[in-house]
């Protein structure tokens, strides 16, 4: 079984460059789920799997009073988040963001420390979703809220994937030549999950709400969404080579890699306009830790 922290250490730069921009709009929309809580006084926020700091930094920029702690299994991703915070935030705002390496299912924080727990595109990666959600419940104060966005399982035919498969076949590149399996999403099946330790995409909005209830939360709600992103051909090649299929490309000899990249770019460029729009189903879920009972 592969560790997601180690994997993200290797692909951190590719993630920052090619995949974080695809997720940003839907990730940041997660903040809307807790806007009322912030207006009511929530101040301490935990961002699970902060990555390059997408959610954490957006929260700091949106709400002057909040402090955000980001955790991530990958030290390289934490480095990216800190560098991005240095670049984007004023010194005063920078002081409201801290980040550390940690796993979502073993949080290095005391009980009830946070008002809000947020997360974008991470709960599909944790080895045990229920353990991660129980940890989130533990570190929330009574009455605190969790909100997350992640992938909803489903068939998502995409011309970019079809072209990639065709080109691999045309060039006689078998995925076993170098492959260790698809990475973040989308085509992951049960075998991939067994191999890399992911808990996988949510099966339904109902499963998302049920999972939160099983972890001890109340008022669980989940809604489906659709992430849409128009790749340009070079951007999709970058996404494959430096992020999603980095293992495959990294394992090829130079001559094969160059040929694969060139053929891919040529074939993707020949697609009709609009064919490189990726459409993936998402789910946003939220719930509350029960308020403390009055004596
Ligand atoms: C798809 S990225 C999402 C990053 C960011 N939240 C965003 O929306 O752009 C997934 C992140 O989760 C982290 N991760 C994966 N498994 C984790 C775990 N068990 N505990 C904490 N972080 C984890 C990865 O290192 C990576 O940074």
CSV table of C-alpha atoms and ligand atoms in Angstrom, one decimal:
chain,number,residue,atom,x,y,z
A,1,UNK,CA,0.0,0.0,0.0
A,2,UNK,CA,1.3,3.4,-0.9
A,3,UNK,CA,1.3,6.4,1.4
A,4,UNK,CA,-0.5,9.5,0.0
A,5,UNK,CA,1.9,11.7,1.9
A,6,UNK,CA,4.9,10.3,0.1
A,7,UNK,CA,3.1,10.4,-3.2
A,8,UNK,CA,2.2,14.1,-2.8
A,9,UNK,CA,5.7,14.8,-1.8
A,10,UNK,CA,6.8,13.7,-5.2
A,11,UNK,CA,4.0,15.4,-7.2
A,12,UNK,CA,3.7,18.6,-5.1
A,13,UNK,CA,5.0,20.9,-7.8
A,14,UNK,CA,2.9,19.3,-10.6
A,15,UNK,CA,-0.2,19.5,-8.3
A,16,UNK,CA,0.4,23.2,-7.6
A,17,UNK,CA,0.8,24.0,-11.3
A,18,UNK,CA,-1.8,21.8,-13.0
A,19,UNK,CA,-4.4,20.4,-10.6
A,20,UNK,CA,-4.9,23.0,-7.9
A,21,UNK,CA,-6.2,25.6,-10.5
A,22,UNK,CA,-8.7,23.0,-11.7
A,23,UNK,CA,-10.1,22.5,-8.1
A,24,UNK,CA,-9.9,26.1,-6.8
A,25,UNK,CA,-13.4,27.3,-7.6
A,26,UNK,CA,-15.2,24.3,-6.1
A,27,UNK,CA,-12.8,24.1,-3.2
A,28,UNK,CA,-13.3,27.7,-2.2
A,29,UNK,CA,-17.1,27.4,-2.5
A,30,UNK,CA,-16.9,25.1,0.6
A,31,UNK,CA,-16.4,28.3,2.6
A,32,UNK,CA,-20.0,29.3,1.8
A,33,UNK,CA,-21.2,26.4,4.0
A,34,UNK,CA,-19.7,28.0,7.1
A,35,UNK,CA,-20.2,31.7,6.4
A,36,UNK,CA,-23.1,31.9,8.9
A,37,UNK,CA,-20.9,30.2,11.6
A,38,UNK,CA,-18.1,32.7,11.1
A,39,UNK,CA,-20.7,35.6,11.2
A,40,UNK,CA,-21.9,34.1,14.5
A,41,UNK,CA,-18.3,34.1,16.0
A,42,UNK,CA,-16.4,31.0,14.8
A,43,UNK,CA,-12.7,31.9,14.7
A,44,UNK,CA,-10.5,28.8,14.9
A,45,UNK,CA,-10.5,26.8,11.6
A,46,UNK,CA,-8.8,23.6,10.8
A,47,UNK,CA,-8.2,22.7,7.1
A,48,UNK,CA,-7.7,19.0,6.6
A,49,UNK,CA,-5.3,18.2,3.7
A,50,UNK,CA,-4.5,21.8,3.1
A,51,UNK,CA,-2.4,21.1,0.0
A,52,UNK,CA,-1.2,24.3,-1.5
A,53,UNK,CA,-3.4,26.2,1.0
A,54,UNK,CA,-6.3,26.8,-1.3
A,55,UNK,CA,-9.1,26.8,1.3
A,56,UNK,CA,-7.0,28.1,4.2
A,57,UNK,CA,-5.8,31.2,2.4
A,58,UNK,CA,-9.2,31.9,0.9
A,59,UNK,CA,-10.7,31.8,4.4
A,60,UNK,CA,-8.1,34.2,5.8
A,61,UNK,CA,-8.6,36.6,2.9
A,62,UNK,CA,-12.4,36.4,3.3
A,63,UNK,CA,-12.7,36.7,7.1
A,64,UNK,CA,-10.4,39.1,8.9
A,65,UNK,CA,-11.1,37.6,12.3
A,66,UNK,CA,-10.3,33.9,11.7
A,67,UNK,CA,-7.1,31.9,12.3
A,68,UNK,CA,-6.5,28.8,10.2
A,69,UNK,CA,-4.4,25.8,10.9
A,70,UNK,CA,-3.7,23.6,7.8
A,71,UNK,CA,-2.5,20.0,8.2
A,72,UNK,CA,-1.3,17.8,5.4
A,73,UNK,CA,0.3,14.3,5.1
A,74,UNK,CA,2.9,15.7,2.7
A,75,UNK,CA,5.7,17.9,4.0
A,76,UNK,CA,6.2,19.2,0.4
A,77,UNK,CA,2.6,20.3,0.2
A,78,UNK,CA,2.9,22.1,3.5
A,79,UNK,CA,6.0,23.8,2.1
A,80,UNK,CA,3.9,24.9,-0.9
A,81,UNK,CA,1.1,26.2,1.3
A,82,UNK,CA,3.6,28.2,3.4
A,83,UNK,CA,5.3,29.7,0.3
A,84,UNK,CA,1.9,30.6,-1.1
A,85,UNK,CA,0.9,32.3,2.2
A,86,UNK,CA,4.2,34.2,2.2
A,87,UNK,CA,3.5,35.4,-1.3
A,88,UNK,CA,-0.2,36.2,-1.0
A,89,UNK,CA,-0.8,37.5,2.5
A,90,UNK,CA,0.2,40.7,4.3
A,91,UNK,CA,2.5,40.1,7.3
A,92,UNK,CA,-0.5,40.6,9.7
A,93,UNK,CA,-2.6,38.1,7.8
A,94,UNK,CA,0.3,35.7,7.4
A,95,UNK,CA,0.3,35.4,11.2
A,96,UNK,CA,-3.2,34.0,11.1
A,97,UNK,CA,-2.1,30.9,9.1
A,98,UNK,CA,-0.1,28.0,10.5
A,99,UNK,CA,0.6,24.7,8.8
A,100,UNK,CA,2.0,21.4,9.9
A,101,UNK,CA,2.5,17.9,8.7
A,102,UNK,CA,0.0,15.5,10.1
A,103,UNK,CA,-2.5,12.8,9.1
A,104,UNK,CA,-6.2,13.4,9.1
A,105,UNK,CA,-6.9,10.3,11.1
A,106,UNK,CA,-4.4,11.2,13.9
A,107,UNK,CA,-4.7,14.9,14.5
A,108,UNK,CA,-2.1,16.4,16.8
A,109,UNK,CA,-4.6,18.6,18.6
A,110,UNK,CA,-6.5,18.4,21.9
A,111,UNK,CA,-10.3,17.9,22.1
A,112,UNK,CA,-12.6,20.7,21.1
A,113,UNK,CA,-9.9,23.1,19.9
A,114,UNK,CA,-11.6,24.2,16.7
A,115,UNK,CA,-14.8,26.0,15.8
A,116,UNK,CA,-14.8,24.7,12.2
A,117,UNK,CA,-13.2,21.9,10.3
A,118,UNK,CA,-13.0,22.3,6.5
A,119,UNK,CA,-11.6,20.2,3.8
A,120,UNK,CA,-11.5,20.1,0.0
A,121,UNK,CA,-10.8,17.1,-2.2
A,122,UNK,CA,-9.1,15.0,0.6
A,123,UNK,CA,-11.7,12.7,2.2
A,124,UNK,CA,-11.5,10.4,-0.9
A,125,UNK,CA,-7.7,9.9,-0.2
A,126,UNK,CA,-7.7,9.1,3.5
A,127,UNK,CA,-7.3,5.3,4.3
A,128,UNK,CA,-10.3,5.3,6.6
A,129,UNK,CA,-13.0,8.0,6.1
A,130,UNK,CA,-14.8,7.2,9.3
A,131,UNK,CA,-11.6,7.5,11.4
A,132,UNK,CA,-10.8,10.8,9.8
A,133,UNK,CA,-14.3,12.1,10.4
A,134,UNK,CA,-14.2,10.9,14.0
A,135,UNK,CA,-11.0,12.8,14.5
A,136,UNK,CA,-12.6,15.9,13.0
A,137,UNK,CA,-15.5,15.4,15.5
A,138,UNK,CA,-13.1,15.1,18.4
A,139,UNK,CA,-11.2,18.3,17.7
A,140,UNK,CA,-14.3,20.4,17.1
A,141,UNK,CA,-15.9,22.2,20.0
A,142,UNK,CA,-19.5,21.3,20.9
A,143,UNK,CA,-21.6,23.1,18.3
A,144,UNK,CA,-18.7,23.3,15.9
A,145,UNK,CA,-19.3,22.5,12.2
A,146,UNK,CA,-17.5,20.4,9.6
A,147,UNK,CA,-17.9,21.1,5.9
A,148,UNK,CA,-16.1,19.3,3.1
A,149,UNK,CA,-16.1,18.9,-0.7
A,150,UNK,CA,-15.0,15.8,-2.5
A,151,UNK,CA,-15.6,13.7,-5.6
A,152,UNK,CA,-18.8,11.8,-6.1
A,153,UNK,CA,-18.3,8.4,-7.8
A,154,UNK,CA,-19.6,8.2,-11.3
A,155,UNK,CA,-18.7,7.6,-14.9
A,156,UNK,CA,-17.1,10.7,-16.4
A,157,UNK,CA,-16.2,10.1,-20.0
A,158,UNK,CA,-13.6,12.6,-21.1
A,159,UNK,CA,-12.0,13.0,-24.5
A,160,UNK,CA,-8.6,13.7,-23.0
A,161,UNK,CA,-8.6,10.2,-21.3
A,162,UNK,CA,-9.8,8.5,-24.5
A,163,UNK,CA,-7.0,10.2,-26.5
A,164,UNK,CA,-4.4,9.3,-23.9
A,165,UNK,CA,-5.4,5.6,-24.0
A,166,UNK,CA,-5.4,5.6,-27.8
A,167,UNK,CA,-2.0,7.1,-28.0
A,168,UNK,CA,-0.6,4.6,-25.4
A,169,UNK,CA,-1.9,1.8,-27.6
A,170,UNK,CA,-0.6,3.4,-30.8
A,171,UNK,CA,2.9,3.7,-29.4
A,172,UNK,CA,2.7,0.2,-27.8
A,173,UNK,CA,3.2,1.5,-24.3
A,174,UNK,CA,1.7,-0.8,-21.8
A,175,UNK,CA,0.8,0.8,-18.6
A,176,UNK,CA,2.7,-1.9,-16.7
A,177,UNK,CA,5.9,-0.6,-18.4
A,178,UNK,CA,6.0,2.0,-15.7
A,179,UNK,CA,2.6,2.4,-14.3
A,180,UNK,CA,1.7,2.4,-10.6
A,181,UNK,CA,-1.9,3.3,-11.2
A,182,UNK,CA,-3.9,6.5,-11.8
A,183,UNK,CA,-3.5,9.1,-9.2
A,184,UNK,CA,-6.0,11.5,-7.7
A,185,UNK,CA,-9.2,10.5,-9.3
A,186,UNK,CA,-11.1,9.7,-11.6
A,187,UNK,CA,-10.9,6.4,-13.0
A,188,UNK,CA,-9.8,4.8,-9.8
A,189,UNK,CA,-11.4,1.4,-9.3
A,190,UNK,CA,-11.5,-0.8,-6.3
A,191,UNK,CA,-8.2,-2.4,-7.1
A,192,UNK,CA,-6.5,1.0,-7.2
A,193,UNK,CA,-7.9,1.9,-3.9
A,194,UNK,CA,-6.7,-1.4,-2.4
A,195,UNK,CA,-3.3,-0.7,-3.8
A,196,UNK,CA,-2.8,2.9,-2.7
A,197,UNK,CA,-4.9,3.0,0.4
A,198,UNK,CA,-7.5,5.5,-0.6
A,199,UNK,CA,-11.0,5.2,0.8
A,200,UNK,CA,-12.3,6.4,-2.6
A,201,UNK,CA,-15.0,8.7,-4.0
A,202,UNK,CA,-18.3,9.0,-2.2
A,203,UNK,CA,-21.0,6.7,-3.7
A,204,UNK,CA,-23.8,9.2,-3.2
A,205,UNK,CA,-24.9,12.3,-1.3
A,206,UNK,CA,-26.7,10.0,1.1
A,207,UNK,CA,-23.5,8.1,1.8
A,208,UNK,CA,-21.8,11.4,2.6
A,209,UNK,CA,-24.5,12.4,5.1
A,210,UNK,CA,-24.6,8.8,6.6
A,211,UNK,CA,-20.8,8.9,7.1
A,212,UNK,CA,-21.0,12.1,9.0
A,213,UNK,CA,-23.8,10.7,11.3
A,214,UNK,CA,-21.8,7.5,11.9
A,215,UNK,CA,-18.9,9.7,13.0
A,216,UNK,CA,-21.1,11.3,15.6
A,217,UNK,CA,-22.3,14.4,13.9
A,218,UNK,CA,-25.8,15.7,13.7
A,219,UNK,CA,-27.7,17.9,11.1
A,220,UNK,CA,-25.8,16.2,8.3
A,221,UNK,CA,-26.6,17.5,4.8
A,222,UNK,CA,-25.0,16.8,1.5
A,223,UNK,CA,-25.6,18.2,-2.0
A,224,UNK,CA,-24.2,17.2,-5.4
A,225,UNK,CA,-22.4,19.5,-7.7
A,226,UNK,CA,-20.5,19.4,-11.0
A,227,UNK,CA,-16.9,20.7,-11.4
A,228,UNK,CA,-16.2,21.9,-14.9
A,229,UNK,CA,-12.8,22.8,-16.3
A,230,UNK,CA,-11.7,23.6,-19.8
A,231,UNK,CA,-8.2,22.3,-20.4
A,232,UNK,CA,-6.0,23.6,-23.2
A,233,UNK,CA,-4.0,20.8,-24.9
A,234,UNK,CA,-0.7,21.8,-23.3
A,235,UNK,CA,-2.3,22.1,-19.9
A,236,UNK,CA,-3.7,18.6,-20.2
A,237,UNK,CA,-0.3,17.2,-21.2
A,238,UNK,CA,1.2,19.0,-18.2
A,239,UNK,CA,-1.5,17.6,-15.9
A,240,UNK,CA,-0.7,14.0,-17.1
A,241,UNK,CA,3.1,14.2,-17.2
A,242,UNK,CA,3.7,16.1,-13.9
A,243,UNK,CA,0.7,15.0,-11.8
A,244,UNK,CA,-1.9,12.4,-12.7
A,245,UNK,CA,0.4,9.9,-14.6
A,246,UNK,CA,3.7,11.1,-13.3
A,247,UNK,CA,4.6,7.5,-12.4
A,248,UNK,CA,4.1,6.3,-15.9
A,249,UNK,CA,6.0,9.2,-17.6
A,250,UNK,CA,8.8,9.1,-15.0
A,251,UNK,CA,9.3,5.4,-15.7
A,252,UNK,CA,9.7,5.6,-19.4
A,253,UNK,CA,13.1,6.0,-21.2
A,254,UNK,CA,13.6,9.5,-22.5
A,255,UNK,CA,13.0,8.6,-26.2
A,256,UNK,CA,9.6,7.0,-25.4
A,257,UNK,CA,8.6,9.8,-23.1
A,258,UNK,CA,9.3,12.5,-25.7
A,259,UNK,CA,7.4,10.5,-28.4
A,260,UNK,CA,4.4,10.0,-26.1
A,261,UNK,CA,4.3,13.7,-25.1
A,262,UNK,CA,4.6,14.9,-28.7
A,263,UNK,CA,1.9,12.5,-30.1
A,264,UNK,CA,-0.4,13.4,-27.2
A,265,UNK,CA,-0.1,17.1,-27.8
A,266,UNK,CA,-0.7,16.6,-31.5
A,267,UNK,CA,-3.8,14.5,-31.0
A,268,UNK,CA,-5.3,16.7,-28.3
A,269,UNK,CA,-4.8,19.8,-30.4
A,270,UNK,CA,-6.7,18.2,-33.2
A,271,UNK,CA,-9.8,17.7,-31.0
A,272,UNK,CA,-12.9,19.9,-31.7
A,273,UNK,CA,-13.2,22.9,-29.4
A,274,UNK,CA,-15.1,22.1,-26.3
A,275,UNK,CA,-13.9,18.4,-26.2
A,276,UNK,CA,-11.4,19.1,-23.5
A,277,UNK,CA,-13.9,20.3,-20.9
A,278,UNK,CA,-13.6,18.0,-17.9
A,279,UNK,CA,-16.9,17.5,-16.0
A,280,UNK,CA,-16.7,15.7,-12.7
A,281,UNK,CA,-19.5,15.2,-10.1
A,282,UNK,CA,-18.7,16.5,-6.6
A,283,UNK,CA,-20.4,16.4,-3.3
A,284,UNK,CA,-20.3,19.0,-0.5
A,285,UNK,CA,-21.3,17.8,2.9
A,286,UNK,CA,-21.7,19.5,6.3
A,287,UNK,CA,-22.8,18.7,9.8
A,288,UNK,CA,-22.5,19.9,13.3
A,289,UNK,CA,-21.1,18.5,16.5
A,290,UNK,CA,-23.9,18.4,19.1
A,291,UNK,CA,-23.9,21.5,21.3
A,292,UNK,CA,-23.0,20.9,25.0
A,293,UNK,CA,-26.1,20.2,27.2
A,294,UNK,CA,-26.9,22.7,29.9
A,295,UNK,CA,-26.6,21.3,33.4
B,1,LIG,C1,-6.2,16.7,-4.0
B,1,LIG,S1,-5.2,17.4,-2.8
B,1,LIG,C2,-6.3,18.7,-2.2
B,1,LIG,C3,-5.5,19.9,-1.6
B,1,LIG,C4,-6.4,21.1,-1.2
B,1,LIG,N1,-7.3,20.8,-0.1
B,1,LIG,C5,-7.1,21.7,-2.4
B,1,LIG,O1,-8.3,21.7,-2.4
B,1,LIG,O2,-6.4,22.0,-3.4
B,1,LIG,C6,-5.2,16.3,-1.5
B,1,LIG,C7,-4.3,16.7,-0.4
B,1,LIG,O3,-4.5,15.8,0.7
B,1,LIG,C8,-3.3,15.4,1.3
B,1,LIG,N2,-3.6,14.1,2.0
B,1,LIG,C9,-3.8,12.9,1.4
B,1,LIG,N3,-4.0,11.9,2.4
B,1,LIG,C10,-4.0,12.6,3.6
B,1,LIG,C11,-4.2,12.2,4.9
B,1,LIG,N4,-4.5,10.9,5.3
B,1,LIG,N5,-4.1,13.1,5.9
B,1,LIG,C12,-3.8,14.4,5.6
B,1,LIG,N6,-3.6,14.8,4.3
B,1,LIG,C13,-3.7,14.0,3.3
B,1,LIG,C14,-2.4,15.3,0.2
B,1,LIG,O4,-1.0,15.3,0.6
B,1,LIG,C15,-2.8,16.5,-0.7
B,1,LIG,O5,-2.1,17.7,-0.3
